[in-house]
Coordinates of N, CA, C and O in Angstrom, one line a residue:
X1 N 18.9 70.1 -3.1 CA 17.7 70.5 -3.9 C 17.2 69.3 -4.7 O 16.0 69.3 -5.0
X2 N 18.1 68.5 -5.2 CA 17.7 67.4 -6.0 C 16.7 66.5 -5.3 O 15.8 65.9 -5.9
X3 N 16.9 66.3 -4.0 CA 15.9 65.5 -3.2 C 14.5 66.0 -3.2 O 13.6 65.3 -3.3
X4 N 14.4 67.4 -3.3 CA 13.1 68.0 -3.3 C 12.3 67.6 -4.6 O 11.1 67.3 -4.6
X5 N 13.0 67.5 -5.7 CA 12.4 67.2 -7.0 C 12.0 65.7 -6.9 O 10.9 65.3 -7.4
X6 N 12.8 64.9 -6.3 CA 12.5 63.5 -6.2 C 11.3 63.3 -5.3 O 10.4 62.5 -5.6
X7 N 11.2 64.0 -4.2 CA 10.1 64.0 -3.3 C 8.8 64.4 -4.0 O 7.8 63.8 -3.9
X8 N 8.9 65.5 -4.8 CA 7.7 66.0 -5.6 C 7.3 65.0 -6.6 O 6.1 64.7 -6.7
X9 N 8.2 64.4 -7.3 CA 7.9 63.4 -8.3 C 7.3 62.2 -7.7 O 6.3 61.7 -8.2
X10 N 7.8 61.7 -6.6 CA 7.2 60.5 -5.9 C 5.8 60.8 -5.4 O 4.9 60.0 -5.5
X11 N 5.7 62.0 -4.8 CA 4.4 62.4 -4.3 C 3.4 62.5 -5.4 O 2.2 62.0 -5.3
X12 N 3.8 63.1 -6.5 CA 2.9 63.2 -7.7 C 2.5 61.9 -8.2 O 1.3 61.6 -8.6
X13 N 3.5 61.0 -8.3 CA 3.2 59.6 -8.8 C 2.3 58.9 -7.9 O 1.3 58.2 -8.3
X14 N 2.5 59.0 -6.6 CA 1.6 58.3 -5.6 C 0.2 58.8 -5.7 O -0.7 58.0 -5.7
X15 N 0.0 60.1 -5.7 CA -1.3 60.6 -5.8 C -1.9 60.4 -7.2 O -3.1 60.2 -7.3
X16 N -1.1 60.3 -8.2 CA -1.6 60.1 -9.5 C -2.2 58.7 -9.7 O -3.2 58.5 -10.3
X17 N -1.5 57.7 -9.0 CA -2.0 56.3 -9.0 C -3.4 56.2 -8.4 O -4.2 55.4 -8.8
X18 N -3.6 57.1 -7.4 CA -4.9 57.1 -6.8 C -6.0 57.8 -7.6 O -7.2 57.7 -7.3
X19 N -5.6 58.5 -8.7 CA -6.5 59.2 -9.5 C -7.1 60.4 -8.9 O -8.2 60.8 -9.2
X20 N -6.4 61.1 -8.0 CA -6.9 62.3 -7.4 C -6.0 63.5 -7.7 O -4.9 63.4 -8.1
X21 N -6.6 64.7 -7.5 CA -5.9 65.9 -7.7 C -5.5 66.4 -6.3 O -6.4 66.4 -5.4
X22 N -4.2 66.6 -6.0 CA -3.8 67.1 -4.7 C -2.7 68.1 -4.9 O -1.9 68.0 -5.8
X23 N -2.8 69.2 -4.1 CA -1.7 70.2 -4.2 C -1.4 70.6 -2.8 O -2.2 70.6 -1.9
X24 N -0.1 70.9 -2.6 CA 0.4 71.3 -1.3 C 1.9 71.2 -1.2 O 2.5 70.8 -2.2
X25 N 2.5 71.7 -0.1 CA 3.9 71.6 -0.1 C 4.4 70.2 -0.1 O 3.9 69.3 0.5
X26 N 5.5 70.0 -0.9 CA 6.1 68.7 -0.9 C 6.8 68.5 0.4 O 7.4 69.4 1.0
X27 N 6.8 67.3 1.0 CA 7.4 67.0 2.3 C 8.9 67.4 2.2 O 9.6 67.0 1.3
X28 N 9.3 68.1 3.2 CA 10.7 68.5 3.3 C 11.2 69.5 2.3 O 12.4 69.7 2.0
X29 N 10.3 70.2 1.6 CA 10.6 71.1 0.5 C 10.5 72.6 0.9 O 10.3 73.4 0.1
X30 N 10.5 72.9 2.2 CA 10.3 74.3 2.6 C 11.7 75.0 2.6 O 12.4 75.2 3.6
X31 N 12.1 75.5 1.4 CA 13.3 76.2 1.2 C 13.0 77.7 1.3 O 12.0 78.2 0.7
X32 N 13.9 78.5 1.9 CA 13.7 79.9 2.0 C 13.6 80.6 0.6 O 12.8 81.4 0.4
X33 N 14.5 80.2 -0.3 CA 14.6 80.8 -1.6 C 13.6 80.2 -2.6 O 13.6 80.6 -3.7
X34 N 12.9 79.2 -2.2 CA 11.9 78.6 -3.1 C 12.6 77.6 -4.0 O 13.7 77.1 -3.7
X35 N 11.9 77.3 -5.1 CA 12.5 76.3 -6.1 C 12.6 77.0 -7.5 O 11.7 77.7 -7.9
X36 N 13.7 76.7 -8.1 CA 13.9 77.1 -9.5 C 14.1 75.9 -10.4 O 14.7 74.9 -10.0
X37 N 13.6 76.0 -11.6 CA 13.6 74.9 -12.6 C 14.1 75.5 -13.9 O 13.8 76.6 -14.3
X38 N 14.7 74.6 -14.7 CA 15.1 74.9 -16.0 C 14.3 74.1 -17.0 O 14.2 72.8 -16.8
X39 N 13.7 74.7 -18.0 CA 12.8 73.9 -18.9 C 13.7 73.1 -19.8 O 14.7 73.7 -20.4
X40 N 13.4 71.8 -20.0 CA 14.2 71.0 -20.8 C 13.5 70.5 -22.1 O 14.1 70.0 -23.0
X41 N 12.2 70.6 -22.1 CA 11.4 70.3 -23.3 C 11.5 71.5 -24.3 O 11.8 72.6 -23.9
X42 N 11.4 71.2 -25.6 CA 11.4 72.3 -26.6 C 10.4 73.4 -26.2 O 10.7 74.6 -26.3
X43 N 9.2 73.1 -25.8 CA 8.2 74.0 -25.3 C 7.4 73.3 -24.2 O 7.2 72.1 -24.2
X44 N 7.1 74.1 -23.2 CA 6.3 73.6 -22.0 C 5.2 74.6 -21.7 O 5.5 75.8 -21.6
X45 N 4.0 74.1 -21.5 CA 2.9 74.9 -21.2 C 2.9 75.2 -19.7 O 3.3 74.4 -18.9
X46 N 2.5 76.4 -19.4 CA 2.2 76.8 -18.0 C 0.7 76.8 -17.8 O 0.0 77.6 -18.5
X47 N 0.2 75.9 -17.0 CA -1.2 75.7 -16.9 C -1.8 76.5 -15.7 O -1.1 76.8 -14.7
X48 N -3.1 77.0 -15.9 CA -3.8 77.7 -14.8 C -3.9 76.8 -13.6 O -3.8 77.2 -12.5
X49 N -4.2 75.5 -13.8 CA -4.4 74.5 -12.7 C -3.6 73.3 -13.1 O -3.3 73.0 -14.2
X50 N -3.2 72.5 -12.1 CA -2.4 71.3 -12.3 C -3.3 70.2 -12.9 O -3.6 69.2 -12.2
X51 N -3.7 70.3 -14.1 CA -4.6 69.4 -14.8 C -4.3 69.5 -16.3 O -4.3 70.6 -16.8
X52 N -4.2 68.4 -17.0 CA -3.9 68.5 -18.4 C -5.0 69.1 -19.3 O -4.8 69.6 -20.4
X53 N -6.2 69.3 -18.7 CA -7.3 69.9 -19.4 C -7.5 71.4 -19.1 O -8.4 72.0 -19.6
X54 N -6.6 71.9 -18.2 CA -6.6 73.3 -17.8 C -6.1 74.2 -19.0 O -5.5 73.8 -19.9
X55 N -6.5 75.4 -18.8 CA -6.0 76.5 -19.8 C -4.5 76.7 -19.7 O -4.0 76.8 -18.6
X56 N -3.8 76.7 -20.9 CA -2.4 77.0 -20.9 C -2.3 78.6 -21.0 O -2.8 79.2 -21.9
X57 N -1.8 79.2 -20.0 CA -1.7 80.6 -19.9 C -0.4 81.2 -20.4 O -0.3 82.4 -20.7
X58 N 0.6 80.4 -20.6 CA 1.9 80.8 -21.1 C 2.7 79.6 -21.6 O 2.5 78.5 -21.2
X59 N 3.6 79.9 -22.6 CA 4.5 78.9 -23.1 C 5.9 79.2 -22.7 O 6.3 80.4 -22.9
X60 N 6.6 78.3 -22.2 CA 8.0 78.5 -21.9 C 8.8 77.6 -22.8 O 8.3 76.6 -23.4
X61 N 10.1 78.0 -23.1 CA 10.9 77.3 -24.0 C 12.2 76.7 -23.4 O 12.6 77.1 -22.3
X62 N 12.8 75.7 -24.0 CA 14.0 75.1 -23.5 C 15.0 76.1 -23.1 O 15.3 77.1 -23.8
X63 N 15.5 75.9 -21.9 CA 16.5 76.9 -21.3 C 15.9 78.0 -20.4 O 16.6 78.6 -19.6
X64 N 14.6 78.2 -20.5 CA 14.0 79.2 -19.7 C 14.0 78.7 -18.2 O 13.9 77.6 -17.9
X65 N 14.1 79.7 -17.3 CA 14.1 79.4 -15.9 C 12.8 79.8 -15.3 O 12.3 80.9 -15.6
X66 N 12.2 78.9 -14.6 CA 10.9 79.2 -13.9 C 11.0 78.8 -12.5 O 11.9 78.0 -12.1
X67 N 10.1 79.2 -11.7 CA 10.1 78.9 -10.3 C 9.1 79.6 -9.4 O 8.2 80.3 -10.0
X68 N 9.1 79.3 -8.2 CA 8.2 79.9 -7.2 C 8.8 80.0 -5.9 O 9.8 79.4 -5.6
X69 N 8.3 80.9 -5.0 CA 8.9 81.0 -3.7 C 8.7 79.8 -2.7 O 9.3 79.7 -1.7
X70 N 7.8 78.9 -3.1 CA 7.6 77.7 -2.4 C 7.8 76.5 -3.3 O 7.6 76.6 -4.5
X71 N 8.1 75.4 -2.8 CA 8.3 74.1 -3.6 C 7.1 73.3 -3.4 O 7.0 72.5 -2.5
X72 N 6.1 73.5 -4.3 CA 4.9 72.7 -4.3 C 4.8 71.8 -5.5 O 5.3 72.2 -6.6
X73 N 4.2 70.7 -5.3 CA 4.0 69.8 -6.4 C 2.5 69.3 -6.3 O 1.9 69.4 -5.3
X74 N 2.0 68.9 -7.5 CA 0.7 68.4 -7.5 C 0.6 67.3 -8.6 O 1.5 67.2 -9.4
X75 N -0.4 66.4 -8.4 CA -0.6 65.4 -9.4 C -2.0 65.2 -9.8 O -3.0 65.5 -9.0
X76 N -2.2 64.8 -11.0 CA -3.5 64.6 -11.6 C -3.4 63.3 -12.4 O -2.8 63.4 -13.5
X77 N -4.0 62.2 -12.0 CA -3.9 60.9 -12.7 C -2.4 60.7 -12.8 O -1.6 60.7 -11.9
X78 N -1.9 60.4 -14.1 CA -0.5 60.1 -14.2 C 0.4 61.3 -14.4 O 1.6 61.2 -14.7
X79 N -0.2 62.5 -14.4 CA 0.6 63.7 -14.6 C 1.0 64.4 -13.3 O 0.3 64.6 -12.4
X80 N 2.3 64.8 -13.3 CA 2.9 65.5 -12.1 C 3.2 66.9 -12.5 O 3.6 67.2 -13.7
X81 N 3.0 67.9 -11.6 CA 3.2 69.3 -11.9 C 4.0 69.9 -10.8 O 4.0 69.5 -9.6
X82 N 4.7 71.0 -11.1 CA 5.4 71.8 -10.1 C 4.8 73.2 -10.2 O 4.4 73.7 -11.3
X83 N 4.8 73.9 -9.1 CA 4.3 75.3 -9.1 C 5.3 76.3 -9.6 O 6.5 76.2 -9.3
X84 N 4.8 77.2 -10.4 CA 5.7 78.4 -10.9 C 4.9 79.6 -10.7 O 3.7 79.6 -10.8
X85 N 5.6 80.7 -10.5 CA 4.9 82.0 -10.4 C 4.8 82.6 -11.8 O 5.7 82.6 -12.6
X86 N 3.6 83.2 -12.1 CA 3.4 83.8 -13.4 C 2.3 84.9 -13.3 O 1.3 84.6 -12.6
X87 N 2.5 86.0 -13.9 CA 1.5 87.0 -14.0 C 0.3 86.6 -14.9 O -0.8 87.2 -14.8
X88 N 0.5 85.6 -15.8 CA -0.5 85.2 -16.7 C -1.6 84.4 -16.1 O -2.7 84.3 -16.6
X89 N -1.4 83.9 -14.9 CA -2.5 83.1 -14.2 C -3.3 84.1 -13.3 O -2.7 85.0 -12.7
X90 N -4.5 83.8 -13.1 CA -5.4 84.6 -12.3 C -4.9 84.8 -10.9 O -5.0 85.9 -10.3
X91 N -4.4 83.8 -10.3 CA -3.9 83.8 -8.9 C -2.4 83.9 -8.8 O -1.8 83.7 -7.8
X92 N -1.7 84.2 -10.0 CA -0.2 84.3 -10.1 C 0.5 82.9 -9.8 O 1.6 82.8 -9.7
X93 N -0.3 81.8 -9.8 CA 0.2 80.5 -9.6 C -0.1 79.7 -10.9 O -1.2 79.4 -11.2
X94 N 1.0 79.3 -11.5 CA 0.9 78.4 -12.7 C 1.5 77.1 -12.4 O 2.2 76.9 -11.4
X95 N 1.3 76.1 -13.3 CA 1.8 74.8 -13.1 C 2.4 74.2 -14.3 O 1.9 74.4 -15.4
X96 N 3.6 73.6 -14.2 CA 4.3 73.1 -15.3 C 4.5 71.6 -15.1 O 4.8 71.2 -13.9
X97 N 4.5 70.8 -16.1 CA 4.7 69.4 -16.0 C 6.1 69.1 -15.4 O 7.1 69.7 -15.8
X98 N 6.1 68.2 -14.5 CA 7.4 67.8 -13.8 C 8.4 67.3 -14.8 O 9.6 67.6 -14.8
X99 N 8.0 66.5 -15.8 CA 8.9 66.0 -16.8 C 9.5 67.0 -17.8 O 10.5 66.8 -18.4
X100 N 8.9 68.2 -17.8 CA 9.4 69.3 -18.7 C 10.5 70.1 -18.1 O 11.1 71.0 -18.8
X101 N 10.8 69.9 -16.8 CA 11.8 70.8 -16.1 C 12.8 69.9 -15.3 O 12.5 68.8 -15.0
X102 N 13.9 70.5 -15.0 CA 14.8 69.9 -14.0 C 15.1 71.0 -13.0 O 15.2 72.2 -13.3
X103 N 15.2 70.6 -11.7 CA 15.4 71.5 -10.7 C 16.9 72.0 -10.7 O 17.8 71.2 -10.9
X104 N 17.1 73.3 -10.5 CA 18.5 73.8 -10.4 C 18.8 74.4 -9.1 O 17.9 74.6 -8.2

């Protein structure tokens, strides 16, 4: 699973350098059980969209476990995001900064 996070981070960084927003499955990240992450920042926002200017729909705290049934990553400029499931988002898809979590 550690390789999936590396792939997501590299993908987000590559797309971020291009200054584009992109979302989709990370290469080789199709796990049946999805991806789970542990929040390592004191607080981390769950964004409606993978964009630093997006609405924060929920706040997670250090030690919280977040995740989604698929391992998706996205990038916006220098910011990388991972997909998490949340009822607080209109489409049940929220985004957390890659740096705020570690994959478990």
